[in-house]
Amino acid sequence: MGRAFRYVIIGGGVAAGYAALEFTKKGVSHGELCIISDESVAPYERPALSKGFLNPEAPARLPGFHTCVGANEERLTPNWYKEHGIELIMETRVESADVRRKTLLTTTGETITYKFLIIATGSRAVKLEEIGITGSDAENVCYLHDLDDATKLVNMMRKCTGGNAIVVGGGYIGMECAASLVINKINVSMVFPGSYCMGRLFTPKISRYYEDFYKSKGVNFIKGTALSSFVFNSEGKVTGVNLKDGRHLPADMVVVGIGARPNTTLFTGQLTFEKGGIKVNNRLQSSNPSVYAVGDVASFPVKFSGDIRRVEHVDAARRTARHAVSAIMDPKNTSEFDYLPFFYSRVFSLSWRFYGDNVGEVVHFGDFGGTKFGVYWVNNGCLVGCFLEGGGDDDYVAVAKAVRLKPVVVDMDELRRTGVGFAVEV
Ligand code: FAD
Ligand code: NDP
């Protein structure tokens, strides 16, 4: 059994959805494009799973957050793919790929050939077993990567109202899930090995602000230690956690967010890798000219910083996907990919955005006791990054523009004093 398509996307997540829209904008013909996804639903905005999807009231549900609503574009329902003659092969994994022969083999035994391949297989959650702890399969241990995980988490939260949740990890998943657990009236303890939450992006001062805010909502922070094992009841349910520092905490449910790994193993030994991802050029093209990589799996050149990076954030997935399609379908009119790193989060009533790089000297600004404050990073005398909590749309536009221009900073005190005003004036 076999089929041939001009264009094939492996993976049906954020990047696949944005790539599909771009293909139609560039005039793809019916029957030319196919998306192979092991998920059971058409591409959706994954960030919704740790935000609106977990709301106790009026939660976000599909089809409401199919791509590409996250970028205020059309919502691509399954019917949209049909109408545009795009083949969605769902609940099907690609289990092997041969880039020399341009052939994919799926779990249903089908062989699919392509002229151009876009790898958009995203990443997977790191499992506790990978750090030596057993118990991931327990009914009350939750991860959060796909719709099935999110549905399990919602069901567990409903069962645990008034009970105790342990959140393992102080990164994006930990912070966003802890907030949702609190909103769902569950007592939360967060456990992570570092000294501060979001330690790879936040400064200690920013972390302290968020930790204090979370504490005011009842969250208990247990830092500088890690999970060592679970305590199970006779039915295999987790009833408590043991920590490396000897402490024991009761648990009705556990949420784990200890990082992600890119899904690249199909291409090991076939494509060039860098920084854990598939190395691509500034057209998102891999070491094999017929193969492009986008989203979480792509290690692409970032002109802004002059290095190669793999970025596990939605804005990069959307932009790399669109750019790759443009490079394939309209090479003459496609310039070099020029990306400004952009991350964001929303928790409780808080909302922040970050642009650029968090390297160099740190200048905090604004009112840390109030609602609008942030940090500039100044490297080699130039502004290279900005984190802003509580900004308005105009502030974020100004900050993004300023960071991209990397203006020289003459007076750090002035930067501190003027805050967002500095970016507005650039
Ligand atoms: P994904 O969206 O993960 O899609 C990959 C797809 O490939 C999936 O459908 C997967 O099932 C499929 N697949 C994998 N292997 C195969 C195979 N062999 N065969 C067939 N299909 C396969 N980023 C932000 O910037 N802001 C946020 O607020 C934010 N929130 C997030 C919340 C959650 C819960 C998660 C998990 C991530 C969040 N992110 C956020 C990160 C962002 O969602 C990802 O960076 C983005 O989804 C990456 O897009 P992608 O298409 O590369 O991968
Ligand atoms: P992160 O990498 O953001 O955070 C992992 C956290 O786990 C860190 O606090 C890390 O600490 C901690 N950790 C590492 N090892 C252990 C351990 N043994 N025990 C306890 N904690 C440990 O990953 P997440 O799982 O939070 O997120 C997964 C993916 O989802 C990422 O790709 C992320 O970008 C994406 N995501 C993005 C969001 C956004 O952009 N708003 C929202 C939700 C998810 P340390 O830092 O000290 O190593």
Tab-separated table of N, CA and C in Angstrom, residues 2 30 58 112 119 127 136 138 140 162 191 244 257 264 274 310 326 381:
chain	number	residue	atom	x	y	z
A	2	GLY	N	0.630	2.185	-0.889
A	2	GLY	CA	1.470	3.391	-0.912
A	2	GLY	C	0.789	4.562	-1.593
A	30	HIS	N	-5.067	20.972	-4.808
A	30	HIS	CA	-5.727	19.856	-4.114
A	30	HIS	C	-4.937	18.564	-4.344
A	58	ALA	N	-16.269	28.001	31.909
A	58	ALA	CA	-16.167	28.304	30.467
A	58	ALA	C	-14.796	27.925	29.898
A	112	ILE	N	4.627	6.204	2.222
A	112	ILE	CA	4.285	7.502	1.640
A	112	ILE	C	5.551	8.144	1.094
A	119	ILE	N	9.570	18.411	8.553
A	119	ILE	CA	9.542	17.689	9.841
A	119	ILE	C	9.011	18.658	10.895
A	127	LYS	N	9.959	12.092	31.046
A	127	LYS	CA	9.262	11.255	32.019
A	127	LYS	C	10.099	11.077	33.286
A	136	SER	N	5.056	6.977	36.705
A	136	SER	CA	4.405	7.837	35.715
A	136	SER	C	3.024	7.329	35.305
A	138	ALA	N	0.737	5.921	37.093
A	138	ALA	CA	-0.326	5.953	38.118
A	138	ALA	C	-1.459	6.864	37.643
A	140	ASN	N	-3.180	9.047	39.037
A	140	ASN	CA	-3.217	10.448	39.505
A	140	ASN	C	-1.878	11.187	39.298
A	162	GLY	N	-10.225	20.669	46.869
A	162	GLY	CA	-9.955	20.734	48.309
A	162	GLY	C	-8.783	19.869	48.750
A	191	VAL	N	7.676	21.639	43.856
A	191	VAL	CA	9.002	21.129	44.234
A	191	VAL	C	9.944	21.254	43.045
A	244	LYS	N	14.114	14.232	48.342
A	244	LYS	CA	15.524	13.868	48.577
A	244	LYS	C	16.011	14.389	49.914
A	257	GLY	N	6.333	18.557	35.354
A	257	GLY	CA	6.821	19.368	34.225
A	257	GLY	C	8.312	19.543	34.383
A	264	THR	N	13.168	13.668	17.401
A	264	THR	CA	14.037	13.697	16.208
A	264	THR	C	14.600	12.321	15.829
A	274	GLU	N	22.360	19.738	15.483
A	274	GLU	CA	23.114	20.678	16.317
A	274	GLU	C	22.229	21.110	17.489
A	310	ARG	N	17.689	26.177	19.139
A	310	ARG	CA	16.443	25.412	19.064
A	310	ARG	C	15.514	26.090	20.060
A	326	SER	N	7.187	29.127	2.581
A	326	SER	CA	7.493	30.182	1.626
A	326	SER	C	8.788	29.849	0.866
A	381	GLY	N	27.254	47.023	26.001
A	381	GLY	CA	26.805	48.403	25.848
A	381	GLY	C	25.510	48.575	25.057
